[in-house]
């Protein structure tokens, strides 16, 4: 769905494409176009553009053409230290403009959103005032790249303010109230188009955050035990393939358990349900096993069909079990959660999960590649095809290995000696 925008003057304000992060294709049927005519409608459209309600976020959206078609989008957390604002503004402006150029065209303008909930004892108006210098730095950074900021809005405490309008008649000092969720034209159009708002950024991140309290302490102890247990396995001659096979077998067992026990409802309560289905030692064994790249790649194959839903539940649960000193280990299950989400068409959740994976380990290459591909609008089908082909190649090897290691027994009524292969693939 493509959207066009008309402002109060029909020319100086943009609109959004809530369904796509890249420039919209030409020739979109006029019947599918939605016109946003005011800052209020822009503010209301933001969650549908991102797929979630941004919190503590700087969001920038590229605008193309006379009709104000929205293109690429960018979201980053608002730096807590004002000293970082200038560098952040320069980096995000360059990232959005250069990314738009790679996709086919330099933006004709940019819309900026600053979204932050009031702190204790703070009003939304105070948030707007406090963030004004950041908005100004972003406007200057965009201007330095010859791309004007057409609108800059602050969203806080259920109200919005414009940093580009000084008319108290339409933009009073106390701000304007945001439309109640689900009541606007944009909400109706998004529902008709099948677009979803998956809660707030904080809510999505909380489903992937480490456990706290007594459960976290017990899980860290289990991770310590599992790490120590790997040493004697190696000393006893256990091969890397054998350890990997144990990890994959255990992960499949846990997925079957999750499949047979679906939660009654979604959200955090569903996460509590899943957490109760996983033992600390089981979770620890799979977490450590996934640190092996080849094992992680095999697990990435569970991205579609009946495997996708239990796999996503498992990766989320394991991400929550990476506690204490094992925080970096979360990069693997978070990346897998992001991959399954992206493969299933949930790009907003995928970007959040992949961003958290890079927060856990900024050098995690698989997360880097997926995050870049997702943000560039690349079709995940190419990677799905590669994983399907690798799975097909590996299955015959497993069957041959199983056949050559079959225990001694009778076949065709005759006793046959056990055979032990030499140099067979595992």
CSV table of C-alpha atoms in Angstrom, one decimal:
chain,number,residue,atom,x,y,z
A,1,UNK,CA,0.0,0.0,0.0
A,2,UNK,CA,1.4,3.4,-1.0
A,3,UNK,CA,0.5,6.6,0.6
A,4,UNK,CA,0.6,10.2,-0.6
A,5,UNK,CA,0.5,13.3,1.6
A,6,UNK,CA,-1.1,16.7,1.3
A,7,UNK,CA,-0.3,19.2,4.0
A,8,UNK,CA,-2.2,22.1,5.3
A,9,UNK,CA,-0.8,24.0,2.2
A,10,UNK,CA,-1.1,20.9,0.0
A,11,UNK,CA,2.7,21.0,-0.7
A,12,UNK,CA,5.0,21.2,2.2
A,13,UNK,CA,4.4,18.1,4.3
A,14,UNK,CA,5.1,14.4,3.5
A,15,UNK,CA,3.3,11.1,4.1
A,16,UNK,CA,4.3,7.5,4.6
A,17,UNK,CA,4.4,4.1,3.0
A,18,UNK,CA,3.5,1.9,6.0
A,19,UNK,CA,4.0,-1.4,4.2
A,20,UNK,CA,7.5,-1.0,2.8
A,21,UNK,CA,10.8,0.3,3.9
A,22,UNK,CA,12.0,0.9,0.4
A,23,UNK,CA,10.8,3.3,-2.2
A,24,UNK,CA,7.3,2.3,-3.5
A,25,UNK,CA,7.0,1.0,-7.0
A,26,UNK,CA,5.5,3.2,-9.6
A,27,UNK,CA,2.1,2.6,-10.9
A,28,UNK,CA,0.4,1.9,-7.6
A,29,UNK,CA,-3.4,1.9,-8.1
A,30,UNK,CA,-4.9,5.2,-7.0
A,31,UNK,CA,-7.5,3.3,-5.0
A,32,UNK,CA,-4.9,2.0,-2.6
A,33,UNK,CA,-3.5,5.5,-1.9
A,34,UNK,CA,-4.0,7.2,1.5
A,35,UNK,CA,-3.5,10.9,1.9
A,36,UNK,CA,-2.2,12.2,5.2
A,37,UNK,CA,-3.0,15.9,5.6
A,38,UNK,CA,-1.6,17.0,9.0
A,39,UNK,CA,1.0,16.3,11.6
A,40,UNK,CA,-1.7,14.5,13.6
A,41,UNK,CA,-2.2,12.0,10.8
A,42,UNK,CA,1.6,11.6,10.4
A,43,UNK,CA,1.9,10.9,14.1
A,44,UNK,CA,-0.9,8.4,13.9
A,45,UNK,CA,0.7,6.6,11.0
A,46,UNK,CA,4.1,6.1,12.6
A,47,UNK,CA,3.3,2.7,14.4
A,48,UNK,CA,1.9,1.3,11.1
A,49,UNK,CA,5.1,2.3,9.3
A,50,UNK,CA,7.3,0.6,11.8
A,51,UNK,CA,5.0,-2.3,12.9
A,52,UNK,CA,5.2,-1.3,16.6
A,53,UNK,CA,4.9,1.8,18.8
A,54,UNK,CA,8.5,3.2,19.1
A,55,UNK,CA,9.6,4.1,22.6
A,56,UNK,CA,12.8,6.1,23.4
A,57,UNK,CA,13.4,6.3,19.7
A,58,UNK,CA,14.6,8.7,17.0
A,59,UNK,CA,12.8,7.7,13.8
A,60,UNK,CA,13.5,9.2,10.3
A,61,UNK,CA,11.6,8.6,7.1
A,62,UNK,CA,12.7,9.5,3.6
A,63,UNK,CA,10.2,11.3,1.4
A,64,UNK,CA,10.3,11.1,-2.4
A,65,UNK,CA,8.6,13.1,-5.2
A,66,UNK,CA,6.0,15.9,-5.3
A,67,UNK,CA,3.4,13.6,-3.8
A,68,UNK,CA,5.4,13.0,-0.7
A,69,UNK,CA,5.8,9.2,-1.1
A,70,UNK,CA,7.6,7.7,1.9
A,71,UNK,CA,10.6,5.5,1.3
A,72,UNK,CA,13.3,4.2,3.6
A,73,UNK,CA,13.0,4.3,7.4
A,74,UNK,CA,15.5,4.4,10.2
A,75,UNK,CA,15.1,4.0,13.9
A,76,UNK,CA,17.7,4.3,16.6
A,77,UNK,CA,17.5,4.7,20.4
A,78,UNK,CA,17.8,8.3,21.7
A,79,UNK,CA,21.2,8.6,23.3
A,80,UNK,CA,20.9,9.3,27.0
A,81,UNK,CA,23.8,11.7,27.0
A,82,UNK,CA,23.2,15.0,25.1
A,83,UNK,CA,27.0,15.1,24.3
A,84,UNK,CA,26.3,12.2,21.9
A,85,UNK,CA,23.5,13.9,20.0
A,86,UNK,CA,25.5,15.7,17.4
A,87,UNK,CA,27.4,12.6,16.3
A,88,UNK,CA,24.2,10.5,16.3
A,89,UNK,CA,22.4,13.1,14.2
A,90,UNK,CA,25.2,13.2,11.6
A,91,UNK,CA,25.4,9.4,11.5
A,92,UNK,CA,21.6,8.7,11.1
A,93,UNK,CA,21.3,11.5,8.5
A,94,UNK,CA,24.1,10.0,6.4
A,95,UNK,CA,22.8,6.5,6.8
A,96,UNK,CA,19.3,7.3,5.7
A,97,UNK,CA,20.3,9.5,2.7
A,98,UNK,CA,23.1,7.1,1.5
A,99,UNK,CA,20.8,4.1,1.9
A,100,UNK,CA,18.1,5.8,-0.1
A,101,UNK,CA,20.6,6.7,-2.8
A,102,UNK,CA,21.6,3.0,-3.1
A,103,UNK,CA,18.0,2.0,-3.4
A,104,UNK,CA,17.5,4.3,-6.4
A,105,UNK,CA,17.1,8.0,-5.4
A,106,UNK,CA,18.1,10.7,-3.0
A,107,UNK,CA,15.2,11.8,-0.8
A,108,UNK,CA,13.5,15.1,-1.5
A,109,UNK,CA,12.9,15.5,2.2
A,110,UNK,CA,12.9,13.8,5.6
A,111,UNK,CA,10.3,13.5,8.3
A,112,UNK,CA,11.7,13.1,11.9
A,113,UNK,CA,9.9,11.7,14.9
A,114,UNK,CA,11.3,11.9,18.5
A,115,UNK,CA,9.4,9.4,20.7
A,116,UNK,CA,10.0,9.2,24.4
A,117,UNK,CA,7.8,8.6,27.5
A,118,UNK,CA,8.0,11.2,30.3
A,119,UNK,CA,10.2,10.4,33.2
A,120,UNK,CA,8.9,10.3,36.7
A,121,UNK,CA,7.5,13.7,37.5
A,122,UNK,CA,8.1,15.0,34.0
A,123,UNK,CA,5.4,16.2,31.5
A,124,UNK,CA,5.3,15.5,27.8
A,125,UNK,CA,5.8,19.2,27.2
A,126,UNK,CA,9.0,19.0,29.2
A,127,UNK,CA,10.2,16.0,27.1
A,128,UNK,CA,9.6,18.0,24.0
A,129,UNK,CA,11.6,20.9,25.3
A,130,UNK,CA,14.4,18.7,26.5
A,131,UNK,CA,14.7,17.0,23.1
A,132,UNK,CA,14.5,20.1,21.0
A,133,UNK,CA,18.3,20.4,20.7
A,134,UNK,CA,18.4,16.9,19.3
A,135,UNK,CA,15.7,17.8,16.7
A,136,UNK,CA,17.7,20.8,15.7
A,137,UNK,CA,20.9,18.8,15.3
A,138,UNK,CA,19.1,16.3,13.1
A,139,UNK,CA,17.7,19.1,11.0
A,140,UNK,CA,21.2,20.7,10.6
A,141,UNK,CA,22.7,17.3,9.7
A,142,UNK,CA,20.1,16.6,7.0
A,143,UNK,CA,20.5,20.2,5.7
A,144,UNK,CA,24.2,19.6,5.3
A,145,UNK,CA,23.4,16.8,2.9
A,146,UNK,CA,21.0,19.0,1.0
A,147,UNK,CA,17.9,17.2,2.2
A,148,UNK,CA,15.4,19.3,4.1
A,149,UNK,CA,13.5,18.1,7.2
A,150,UNK,CA,9.9,18.7,6.2
A,151,UNK,CA,8.5,17.9,9.6
A,152,UNK,CA,9.9,17.1,13.0
A,153,UNK,CA,7.5,15.8,15.6
A,154,UNK,CA,7.9,14.9,19.3
A,155,UNK,CA,5.5,12.2,20.6
A,156,UNK,CA,5.3,11.9,24.4
A,157,UNK,CA,2.7,11.3,27.0
A,158,UNK,CA,-0.1,10.7,24.5
A,159,UNK,CA,0.4,14.1,22.8
A,160,UNK,CA,2.5,15.4,19.9
A,161,UNK,CA,4.4,18.7,19.1
A,162,UNK,CA,5.8,20.0,15.9
A,163,UNK,CA,9.4,21.5,16.0
A,164,UNK,CA,8.8,23.2,12.6
A,165,UNK,CA,5.6,25.1,13.3
A,166,UNK,CA,5.3,28.2,15.4
A,167,UNK,CA,1.6,28.7,14.9
A,168,UNK,CA,0.0,28.4,18.3
A,169,UNK,CA,-3.4,28.1,16.6
A,170,UNK,CA,-2.6,24.6,15.3
A,171,UNK,CA,0.4,23.7,17.5
A,172,UNK,CA,-0.3,25.0,21.0
A,173,UNK,CA,2.4,24.9,23.7
A,174,UNK,CA,0.6,22.0,25.6
A,175,UNK,CA,0.6,19.9,22.4
A,176,UNK,CA,-2.2,18.1,20.6
A,177,UNK,CA,-3.6,14.8,21.8
A,178,UNK,CA,-2.8,11.7,19.7
A,179,UNK,CA,-5.8,9.9,18.2
A,180,UNK,CA,-7.0,6.9,20.4
A,181,UNK,CA,-5.5,3.7,19.0
A,182,UNK,CA,-7.5,2.1,16.2
A,183,UNK,CA,-9.9,5.1,15.7
A,184,UNK,CA,-8.2,6.9,12.8
A,185,UNK,CA,-8.5,6.7,9.0
A,186,UNK,CA,-5.0,5.3,9.0
A,187,UNK,CA,-5.9,2.6,11.4
A,188,UNK,CA,-8.8,1.5,9.3
A,189,UNK,CA,-6.8,1.5,6.1
A,190,UNK,CA,-3.9,-0.4,7.8
A,191,UNK,CA,-6.4,-3.0,9.1
A,192,UNK,CA,-7.9,-3.4,5.6
A,193,UNK,CA,-4.3,-3.8,4.2
A,194,UNK,CA,-3.5,-6.5,6.8
A,195,UNK,CA,-0.9,-4.4,8.6
A,196,UNK,CA,-0.3,-5.0,12.3
A,197,UNK,CA,1.0,-3.0,15.2
A,198,UNK,CA,2.8,-5.6,17.5
A,199,UNK,CA,2.7,-3.6,20.7
A,200,UNK,CA,5.5,-1.2,21.8
A,201,UNK,CA,9.2,-1.6,21.2
A,202,UNK,CA,9.7,-2.1,25.0
A,203,UNK,CA,7.1,-4.9,25.0
A,204,UNK,CA,8.8,-6.7,22.1
A,205,UNK,CA,12.3,-6.3,23.6
A,206,UNK,CA,11.0,-7.5,27.0
A,207,UNK,CA,10.1,-10.9,25.4
A,208,UNK,CA,13.7,-11.4,24.5
A,209,UNK,CA,15.3,-9.9,27.6
A,210,UNK,CA,17.3,-12.1,30.1
A,211,UNK,CA,15.5,-13.6,33.1
A,212,UNK,CA,15.9,-11.9,36.5
A,213,UNK,CA,15.6,-13.0,40.1
A,214,UNK,CA,16.0,-16.5,41.4
A,215,UNK,CA,15.4,-18.1,38.0
A,216,UNK,CA,18.3,-16.2,36.5
A,217,UNK,CA,20.7,-17.4,39.2
A,218,UNK,CA,19.6,-21.0,38.7
A,219,UNK,CA,20.0,-20.7,35.0
A,220,UNK,CA,23.5,-19.2,35.3
A,221,UNK,CA,24.5,-22.1,37.5
A,222,UNK,CA,23.2,-24.5,34.9
A,223,UNK,CA,25.2,-22.8,32.2
A,224,UNK,CA,28.3,-23.1,34.4
A,225,UNK,CA,27.7,-26.8,34.7
A,226,UNK,CA,27.1,-27.3,31.0
A,227,UNK,CA,30.3,-25.4,30.2
A,228,UNK,CA,32.3,-27.6,32.5
A,229,UNK,CA,30.7,-30.7,31.1
A,230,UNK,CA,32.0,-30.0,27.7
A,231,UNK,CA,35.6,-30.4,28.8
A,232,UNK,CA,35.4,-34.1,29.8
A,233,UNK,CA,33.5,-34.9,26.6
A,234,UNK,CA,36.3,-33.5,24.5
A,235,UNK,CA,38.9,-35.3,26.7
A,236,UNK,CA,37.0,-38.6,26.2
A,237,UNK,CA,37.2,-38.2,22.5
A,238,UNK,CA,33.7,-37.0,21.8
A,239,UNK,CA,33.8,-35.4,18.4
A,240,UNK,CA,32.5,-32.0,17.4
A,241,UNK,CA,29.9,-33.7,15.3
A,242,UNK,CA,28.7,-35.8,18.2
A,243,UNK,CA,28.3,-32.8,20.4
A,244,UNK,CA,26.5,-31.1,17.7
A,245,UNK,CA,24.2,-34.1,17.1
A,246,UNK,CA,23.3,-34.1,20.8
A,247,UNK,CA,22.5,-30.3,20.6
A,248,UNK,CA,20.2,-30.7,17.5
A,249,UNK,CA,18.5,-33.8,19.0
A,250,UNK,CA,17.8,-31.9,22.3
A,251,UNK,CA,16.6,-28.8,20.4
A,252,UNK,CA,14.1,-31.0,18.4
A,253,UNK,CA,12.9,-32.6,21.6
A,254,UNK,CA,12.2,-29.2,23.1
A,255,UNK,CA,10.4,-28.1,19.9
A,256,UNK,CA,8.2,-31.1,20.1
A,257,UNK,CA,7.4,-30.4,23.7
A,258,UNK,CA,6.5,-26.8,22.8
A,259,UNK,CA,4.3,-28.0,19.9
A,260,UNK,CA,2.4,-30.4,22.2
A,261,UNK,CA,1.8,-27.7,24.8
A,262,UNK,CA,0.7,-24.5,23.0
A,263,UNK,CA,0.0,-21.5,25.2
A,264,UNK,CA,-3.5,-20.5,25.9
A,265,UNK,CA,-2.8,-16.8,25.0
A,266,UNK,CA,0.0,-14.8,23.6
A,267,UNK,CA,2.4,-12.1,24.9
A,268,UNK,CA,4.3,-12.3,28.2
A,269,UNK,CA,2.1,-15.0,29.7
A,270,UNK,CA,2.9,-17.2,26.7
A,271,UNK,CA,6.6,-16.6,27.5
A,272,UNK,CA,6.1,-17.7,31.1
A,273,UNK,CA,4.4,-20.8,29.8
A,274,UNK,CA,7.3,-21.6,27.5
A,275,UNK,CA,9.9,-20.9,30.2
A,276,UNK,CA,8.1,-23.4,32.5
A,277,UNK,CA,8.4,-26.1,29.8
A,278,UNK,CA,12.2,-25.8,29.5
A,279,UNK,CA,14.6,-27.1,32.2
A,280,UNK,CA,17.6,-25.0,33.1
A,281,UNK,CA,20.1,-27.8,32.2
A,282,UNK,CA,18.3,-28.4,28.9
A,283,UNK,CA,18.3,-24.7,28.0
A,284,UNK,CA,22.0,-24.5,29.0
A,285,UNK,CA,23.0,-27.4,26.8
A,286,UNK,CA,21.3,-26.0,23.7
A,287,UNK,CA,22.6,-22.4,24.3
A,288,UNK,CA,26.2,-23.6,24.4
A,289,UNK,CA,25.7,-25.9,21.5
A,290,UNK,CA,24.4,-23.1,19.3
A,291,UNK,CA,27.7,-21.2,19.8
A,292,UNK,CA,29.0,-23.6,17.1
A,293,UNK,CA,28.5,-22.0,13.7
A,294,UNK,CA,27.6,-25.3,11.9
A,295,UNK,CA,25.1,-26.3,14.6
A,296,UNK,CA,23.5,-22.8,14.4
A,297,UNK,CA,23.2,-23.0,10.6
A,298,UNK,CA,21.4,-26.4,10.9
A,299,UNK,CA,19.0,-24.8,13.4
A,300,UNK,CA,18.4,-21.9,11.0
A,301,UNK,CA,16.8,-24.5,8.7
A,302,UNK,CA,13.7,-24.6,10.9
A,303,UNK,CA,12.3,-21.4,9.4
A,304,UNK,CA,9.1,-22.5,7.7
A,305,UNK,CA,6.2,-24.9,7.8
A,306,UNK,CA,5.3,-26.7,11.0
A,307,UNK,CA,8.8,-26.1,12.4
A,308,UNK,CA,8.8,-22.3,12.3
A,309,UNK,CA,6.4,-21.6,15.2
A,310,UNK,CA,8.0,-23.9,17.8
A,311,UNK,CA,11.4,-22.9,16.7
A,312,UNK,CA,10.6,-19.2,17.3
A,313,UNK,CA,9.2,-20.0,20.7
A,314,UNK,CA,12.4,-22.0,21.5
A,315,UNK,CA,14.8,-19.2,20.3
A,316,UNK,CA,12.9,-16.6,22.3
A,317,UNK,CA,13.0,-18.8,25.4
A,318,UNK,CA,16.7,-19.5,25.0
A,319,UNK,CA,17.4,-15.8,24.5
A,320,UNK,CA,15.8,-15.1,27.9
A,321,UNK,CA,18.1,-17.8,29.4
A,322,UNK,CA,21.3,-16.1,28.5
A,323,UNK,CA,21.9,-14.5,31.8
A,324,UNK,CA,24.8,-13.1,33.8
A,325,UNK,CA,28.2,-13.8,32.4
A,326,UNK,CA,26.5,-15.5,29.4
A,327,UNK,CA,25.0,-12.4,27.9
A,328,UNK,CA,27.0,-12.6,24.7
A,329,UNK,CA,25.7,-16.1,24.1
A,330,UNK,CA,22.3,-14.6,23.4
A,331,UNK,CA,23.6,-13.5,20.0
A,332,UNK,CA,22.9,-17.0,18.5
A,333,UNK,CA,19.3,-17.5,19.7
A,334,UNK,CA,18.4,-13.8,19.1
A,335,UNK,CA,19.7,-14.1,15.6
A,336,UNK,CA,17.7,-17.3,15.0
A,337,UNK,CA,14.6,-15.6,16.4
A,338,UNK,CA,15.2,-12.7,14.1
A,339,UNK,CA,15.7,-15.0,11.1
A,340,UNK,CA,12.5,-17.0,11.7
A,341,UNK,CA,10.6,-13.8,12.2
A,342,UNK,CA,11.9,-12.3,9.0
A,343,UNK,CA,11.4,-15.5,7.0
A,344,UNK,CA,7.8,-15.5,8.2
A,345,UNK,CA,7.2,-11.9,7.1
A,346,UNK,CA,7.4,-10.2,10.5
A,347,UNK,CA,10.1,-7.7,9.6
A,348,UNK,CA,9.5,-5.3,12.5
A,349,UNK,CA,10.1,-8.0,15.1
A,350,UNK,CA,13.0,-9.4,13.0
A,351,UNK,CA,14.8,-6.0,13.1
A,352,UNK,CA,14.4,-5.7,16.8
A,353,UNK,CA,15.7,-9.2,17.5
A,354,UNK,CA,18.6,-8.8,15.2
A,355,UNK,CA,19.4,-5.4,16.7
A,356,UNK,CA,19.4,-7.0,20.2
A,357,UNK,CA,21.7,-9.8,18.8
A,358,UNK,CA,24.2,-7.1,17.7
A,359,UNK,CA,23.9,-5.4,21.1
A,360,UNK,CA,24.9,-8.7,22.7
A,361,UNK,CA,27.8,-9.2,20.3
A,362,UNK,CA,28.5,-6.4,17.8
A,363,UNK,CA,30.8,-8.7,15.8
A,364,UNK,CA,28.3,-11.6,15.4
A,365,UNK,CA,28.6,-12.0,11.6
A,366,UNK,CA,25.3,-13.8,11.0
A,367,UNK,CA,23.4,-11.1,12.7
A,368,UNK,CA,25.2,-8.4,10.8
A,369,UNK,CA,24.4,-10.0,7.5
A,370,UNK,CA,20.7,-10.6,8.3
A,371,UNK,CA,20.3,-7.2,9.8
A,372,UNK,CA,21.7,-5.6,6.7
A,373,UNK,CA,19.6,-7.7,4.3
A,374,UNK,CA,16.4,-7.1,6.2
A,375,UNK,CA,17.0,-3.4,6.3
A,376,UNK,CA,17.8,-3.3,2.6
A,377,UNK,CA,14.5,-5.0,1.8
A,378,UNK,CA,16.1,-8.1,0.3
A,379,UNK,CA,13.8,-11.1,-0.2
A,380,UNK,CA,14.6,-13.8,2.4
A,381,UNK,CA,13.6,-16.5,-0.1
A,382,UNK,CA,17.2,-16.7,-1.5
A,383,UNK,CA,18.5,-17.7,1.9
A,384,UNK,CA,15.6,-20.1,2.5
A,385,UNK,CA,16.5,-21.8,-0.8
A,386,UNK,CA,20.2,-22.2,0.3
A,387,UNK,CA,19.2,-23.7,3.6
A,388,UNK,CA,16.7,-26.1,2.0
A,389,UNK,CA,19.4,-27.3,-0.4
A,390,UNK,CA,21.9,-27.7,2.4
A,391,UNK,CA,19.4,-29.8,4.3
A,392,UNK,CA,18.8,-32.0,1.3
A,393,UNK,CA,22.5,-32.6,0.8
A,394,UNK,CA,23.0,-33.4,4.5
A,395,UNK,CA,20.0,-35.8,4.9
A,396,UNK,CA,21.6,-38.5,2.6
A,397,UNK,CA,24.8,-38.3,4.5
A,398,UNK,CA,22.9,-38.9,7.8
A,399,UNK,CA,21.1,-41.9,6.3
A,400,UNK,CA,24.3,-43.4,5.0
A,401,UNK,CA,26.0,-42.9,8.4
A,402,UNK,CA,23.0,-44.5,10.2
A,403,UNK,CA,23.0,-47.5,7.8
A,404,UNK,CA,26.8,-48.1,8.2
A,405,UNK,CA,26.6,-47.9,12.0
A,406,UNK,CA,23.5,-50.2,12.4
A,407,UNK,CA,24.1,-52.6,15.3
A,408,UNK,CA,24.7,-56.4,14.6
A,409,UNK,CA,21.5,-58.4,14.1
A,410,UNK,CA,19.6,-60.7,11.7
A,411,UNK,CA,18.7,-59.7,8.2
A,412,UNK,CA,17.1,-62.1,5.7
A,413,UNK,CA,17.3,-64.7,8.4
A,414,UNK,CA,21.1,-64.7,8.6
A,415,UNK,CA,23.3,-63.4,11.3
A,416,UNK,CA,25.6,-60.7,10.0
A,417,UNK,CA,28.6,-59.1,11.8
A,418,UNK,CA,28.6,-55.5,12.8
A,419,UNK,CA,30.2,-53.2,10.3
A,420,UNK,CA,32.2,-50.1,11.3
A,421,UNK,CA,32.8,-47.6,8.5
A,422,UNK,CA,36.2,-46.1,8.0
A,423,UNK,CA,36.3,-42.4,7.3
A,424,UNK,CA,32.5,-42.1,6.8
A,425,UNK,CA,31.0,-38.7,7.0
A,426,UNK,CA,29.0,-37.8,10.1
